[in-house]
Amino acid sequence: MGNDWRSRVAGTAGVAEASHVYAGRAMLEAKSAASKANARLFIASAGLGLVEESDIIPAYDLTVVKGLPSSILSKLPVGTTEGEWWDEISTQDKIARFEALLKADDGLLLVALPANYLRMLSKFLKTLSAFADGRIRIFTGSEQLEIDAELKPCLMPYDHRFNGGPAPGTLGDFAQRTLRHFVTEVLPTSPSGDTSDHAARVLSALNQWDRPVAKAGVRLNDDDLLKTIREEWDSVQGRSTRLLRKLRDDLGIACEQGRFARLAATVRAERAQP
């Protein structure tokens, strides 16, 4: 299936730079962090593999988040992992160029990803020279994530006390917000620190803040939720992942992924009718 997908992508015209195609709040945080660190920004794409922010890419709707209609995992053989899909879509020339950049620079590789995407890249990250050199720092939003044991020392220990600090936000942009905090507040105090030193400085910052009380989202019945999905469909160009994030983060609506997937499929079928 990877060959088929790559052929489809190759035959699709690019529409915009990657940094514009991925235009949510998480991307804005990542771009801000890259700018402050004077660093190049790369994006781990579930459809395109590793792309740089300036690459011209096609529009697509694909994710490795389970339970969404656009999840590639539901279309692959049972038991296929996120990492195996990454192996299918990653081209050797892109990986070789990325590795060459890492070897030419002795700086850190800062990786900010949600849990599903971190699982997708875990095997890949361990192949990089930056991992062997102890130059990877990882940021993610899930406190329950079973991170690869070999990557665990690279994980910066941000938890949800961070949301009680000066940069509150949502789970959807947590990894990128903590990345920006690390770049602006932690790294300048210890530019040559190792993973243990950086982790200790993160914990010291977290100790200043209290974990905020979680607020429950508004629950809608199926009819009202369907109405909202129809109203917001065009605002995200029908992209399921963005629409679910908008419902939760912008509109404050509680919606489980499975329920959303079912209702979004209904709306997609409606709009496909002539």
Coordinates of C-alpha atoms in Angstrom, one line a residue:
M1 CA 0.0 0.0 0.0
G2 CA 2.9 2.3 0.6
N3 CA 3.9 2.1 -3.1
D4 CA 0.4 3.0 -4.1
W5 CA 0.2 5.9 -1.8
R6 CA 3.6 7.3 -2.9
S7 CA 2.5 7.0 -6.5
R8 CA -0.6 9.0 -5.8
V9 CA 1.3 11.7 -3.9
A10 CA 3.9 11.9 -6.8
G11 CA 1.0 12.5 -9.2
T12 CA -0.6 15.3 -7.2
A13 CA 0.4 18.9 -7.7
G14 CA 1.8 20.8 -4.7
V15 CA -0.5 23.6 -3.5
A16 CA 1.6 25.5 -0.9
E17 CA 4.6 25.4 1.4
A18 CA 4.3 22.9 4.2
S19 CA 4.3 25.6 6.9
H20 CA 1.1 27.0 5.3
V21 CA -0.6 23.6 4.7
Y22 CA -0.1 22.8 8.4
A23 CA -1.4 26.0 9.8
G24 CA -2.9 25.2 13.2
R25 CA -1.8 26.6 16.6
A26 CA 0.7 23.8 17.1
M27 CA 2.5 24.7 13.9
L28 CA 2.6 28.4 14.9
E29 CA 4.2 27.4 18.2
A30 CA 6.7 25.2 16.3
K31 CA 7.6 28.0 13.9
S32 CA 8.0 30.4 16.8
A33 CA 10.4 28.0 18.5
A34 CA 12.4 27.4 15.4
S35 CA 12.7 31.1 14.7
K36 CA 13.9 31.8 18.3
A37 CA 16.4 29.0 18.1
N38 CA 17.5 30.0 14.6
A39 CA 16.8 26.4 13.6
R40 CA 15.5 24.7 10.5
L41 CA 11.9 23.3 10.9
F42 CA 11.0 19.8 9.7
I43 CA 7.5 18.3 9.8
A44 CA 6.7 14.6 10.4
S45 CA 3.9 14.0 8.0
A46 CA 1.7 10.8 8.0
G47 CA 1.3 11.2 4.3
L48 CA 4.6 12.5 3.1
G49 CA 7.2 11.4 5.5
L50 CA 9.8 14.0 6.6
V51 CA 9.3 17.5 4.9
E52 CA 10.9 20.8 5.5
E53 CA 8.6 23.8 6.2
S54 CA 9.5 25.4 2.9
D55 CA 8.7 22.3 0.8
I56 CA 5.8 22.7 -1.6
I57 CA 3.4 19.9 -0.8
P58 CA -0.1 18.7 -1.9
A59 CA -3.1 18.9 0.3
Y60 CA -4.2 15.6 1.8
D61 CA -6.2 14.2 4.7
L62 CA -4.3 11.4 6.4
T63 CA -3.3 10.8 10.0
V64 CA -2.1 8.0 12.3
V65 CA -4.5 9.1 15.0
K66 CA -6.6 6.0 15.6
G67 CA -10.4 6.2 15.4
L68 CA -10.6 9.0 12.8
P69 CA -12.0 8.4 9.3
S70 CA -8.7 9.7 7.8
S71 CA -6.5 7.3 9.9
I72 CA -4.3 5.3 7.7
L73 CA -4.1 2.6 10.4
S74 CA -7.7 1.6 9.7
K75 CA -6.8 1.0 6.0
L76 CA -3.8 -1.2 6.6
P77 CA -3.5 -4.9 7.5
V78 CA -4.5 -5.6 11.1
G79 CA -1.5 -5.3 13.3
T80 CA 0.4 -2.8 11.2
T81 CA 2.1 -0.2 13.4
E82 CA 2.6 3.5 13.0
G83 CA 6.4 2.8 12.7
E84 CA 5.8 0.3 9.8
W85 CA 3.8 2.9 8.0
W86 CA 6.6 5.5 8.4
D87 CA 9.0 3.0 6.8
E88 CA 6.6 2.8 3.8
I89 CA 6.4 6.5 3.2
S90 CA 9.9 7.6 4.1
T91 CA 12.2 8.0 1.1
Q92 CA 15.8 7.2 1.5
D93 CA 17.0 10.4 -0.2
K94 CA 15.1 12.6 2.2
I95 CA 16.4 10.6 5.2
A96 CA 19.9 10.8 3.9
R97 CA 19.7 14.6 3.4
F98 CA 18.3 15.0 6.9
E99 CA 21.1 12.8 8.4
A100 CA 23.7 14.8 6.5
L101 CA 22.3 18.0 8.1
L102 CA 22.6 16.5 11.6
K103 CA 26.2 15.4 11.0
A104 CA 27.1 18.8 9.8
D105 CA 25.7 20.5 12.9
D106 CA 26.6 19.7 16.5
G107 CA 23.4 21.3 17.8
L108 CA 20.4 19.6 19.4
L109 CA 17.5 17.8 17.5
L110 CA 14.3 19.0 19.2
V111 CA 11.4 16.7 18.6
A112 CA 7.9 17.9 19.5
L113 CA 5.2 15.3 18.6
P114 CA 1.8 14.0 19.9
A115 CA 1.9 10.4 21.2
N116 CA 0.8 8.7 17.9
Y117 CA 3.4 10.5 15.9
L118 CA 6.1 9.9 18.4
R119 CA 5.3 6.2 18.2
M120 CA 5.5 6.5 14.4
L121 CA 9.0 8.0 14.6
S122 CA 10.5 6.1 17.5
K123 CA 12.5 3.5 15.5
F124 CA 13.6 6.2 13.0
L125 CA 14.9 8.5 15.7
K126 CA 17.1 5.7 17.1
T127 CA 18.8 5.4 13.8
L128 CA 20.0 9.0 13.7
S129 CA 23.5 10.2 14.6
A130 CA 22.0 12.7 17.0
F131 CA 20.6 9.9 19.1
A132 CA 23.9 8.2 19.3
D133 CA 25.5 11.5 20.3
G134 CA 22.9 12.3 23.0
R135 CA 21.6 15.3 21.1
I136 CA 17.9 14.5 21.0
R137 CA 15.3 16.2 23.2
I138 CA 11.7 15.0 23.0
F139 CA 8.5 16.9 23.9
T140 CA 5.0 15.3 23.9
G141 CA 1.7 16.0 25.6
S142 CA 0.7 12.6 26.9
E143 CA 1.6 11.7 30.5
Q144 CA 0.5 8.1 29.9
L145 CA 2.6 7.5 26.8
E146 CA 4.6 4.3 26.9
I147 CA 7.7 5.8 25.3
D148 CA 10.4 3.5 23.9
A149 CA 12.8 2.6 26.7
E150 CA 15.8 3.7 24.7
L151 CA 14.3 7.1 24.0
K152 CA 13.0 7.7 27.6
P153 CA 16.2 9.6 28.7
C154 CA 15.6 12.1 25.8
L155 CA 12.1 13.0 27.0
M156 CA 11.9 16.3 28.7
P157 CA 9.6 15.8 31.7
Y158 CA 6.9 18.5 31.1
D159 CA 3.6 17.6 32.6
H160 CA 0.3 19.4 32.9
R161 CA 1.6 21.8 35.6
F162 CA 2.9 23.6 32.6
N163 CA -0.7 24.7 31.8
G164 CA -0.8 26.5 35.1
G165 CA 2.2 28.7 34.0
P166 CA 2.4 31.7 31.6
A167 CA 1.7 29.8 28.4
P168 CA -1.6 27.8 28.9
G169 CA -3.2 26.0 26.0
T170 CA -4.6 22.7 24.8
L171 CA -3.4 19.2 24.5
G172 CA -3.3 19.6 20.8
D173 CA -0.4 22.1 21.0
F174 CA 1.1 21.0 24.3
A175 CA 4.2 19.5 22.7
Q176 CA 5.0 22.6 20.7
R177 CA 4.3 25.0 23.6
T178 CA 6.7 23.1 25.8
L179 CA 9.2 23.1 22.9
R180 CA 9.0 26.9 22.8
H181 CA 9.4 27.2 26.5
F182 CA 12.5 25.0 26.4
V183 CA 14.0 27.0 23.6
T184 CA 13.3 30.4 25.2
E185 CA 13.7 29.6 29.0
V186 CA 15.7 26.4 29.5
L187 CA 18.2 26.1 26.7
P188 CA 19.7 29.6 27.1
T189 CA 20.6 28.8 30.8
S190 CA 22.4 25.6 29.8
P191 CA 23.2 25.6 26.1
S192 CA 25.7 22.7 26.4
G193 CA 23.8 20.7 29.1
D194 CA 23.1 17.0 28.7
T195 CA 19.7 15.4 29.0
S196 CA 19.8 15.0 32.8
D197 CA 20.7 18.7 33.3
H198 CA 18.0 19.9 30.9
A199 CA 15.4 17.6 32.5
A200 CA 16.3 18.9 35.9
R201 CA 15.9 22.5 34.7
V202 CA 12.5 21.6 33.2
L203 CA 11.3 20.2 36.6
S204 CA 12.6 23.2 38.4
A205 CA 10.4 25.4 36.2
L206 CA 7.4 23.1 36.6
N207 CA 7.7 23.4 40.4
Q208 CA 6.7 27.0 40.2
W209 CA 3.2 26.2 38.9
D210 CA 0.1 24.3 39.9
R211 CA -1.7 21.9 37.7
P212 CA -4.9 23.6 36.6
V213 CA -8.3 22.1 37.3
A214 CA -9.6 20.4 34.1
K215 CA -12.8 21.9 32.7
A216 CA -15.3 19.4 31.1
G217 CA -16.3 20.2 27.6
V218 CA -19.9 20.8 26.6
R219 CA -21.7 17.5 25.6
L220 CA -24.1 17.6 22.6
N221 CA -26.5 15.0 21.4
D222 CA -25.9 13.4 18.0
D223 CA -28.3 15.7 16.2
D224 CA -26.7 18.9 17.5
L225 CA -23.2 17.5 17.0
L226 CA -24.0 16.6 13.4
K227 CA -25.3 20.2 12.9
T228 CA -22.1 21.6 14.3
I229 CA -19.9 19.3 12.1
R230 CA -21.8 20.4 9.0
E231 CA -21.5 24.1 9.9
E232 CA -17.7 23.8 10.5
W233 CA -16.9 21.4 7.7
D234 CA -15.7 24.0 5.1
S235 CA -13.7 26.0 7.7
V236 CA -11.2 23.1 7.8
Q237 CA -11.7 21.9 4.2
G238 CA -13.2 18.7 5.5
R239 CA -10.0 17.5 7.2
S240 CA -11.1 15.2 10.0
T241 CA -8.2 15.8 12.4
R242 CA -8.4 19.5 12.2
L243 CA -12.2 19.4 12.7
L244 CA -12.0 17.3 15.8
R245 CA -9.3 19.6 17.2
K246 CA -11.5 22.6 16.5
L247 CA -14.5 21.1 18.2
R248 CA -12.5 20.3 21.3
D249 CA -10.1 23.2 21.5
D250 CA -11.9 26.1 19.9
L251 CA -15.6 25.3 20.5
G252 CA -15.2 23.5 23.9
I253 CA -17.2 20.5 22.8
A254 CA -16.6 17.1 24.3
C255 CA -16.5 14.4 21.7
E256 CA -14.9 10.9 21.7
Q257 CA -12.9 10.0 18.7
G258 CA -15.1 7.0 17.8
R259 CA -18.3 9.0 18.0
F260 CA -16.7 11.8 16.0
A261 CA -15.5 9.4 13.3
R262 CA -19.0 7.9 12.9
L263 CA -20.7 11.3 12.6
A264 CA -18.0 12.8 10.4
A265 CA -18.4 9.8 8.0
T266 CA -22.2 10.6 7.8
V267 CA -21.4 14.2 6.8
R268 CA -18.8 13.2 4.3
A269 CA -21.3 10.8 2.7
E270 CA -23.9 13.5 2.6
R271 CA -21.5 15.9 0.8
A272 CA -20.4 13.2 -1.7
Q273 CA -24.0 12.9 -3.0
P274 CA -24.7 14.8 -6.3

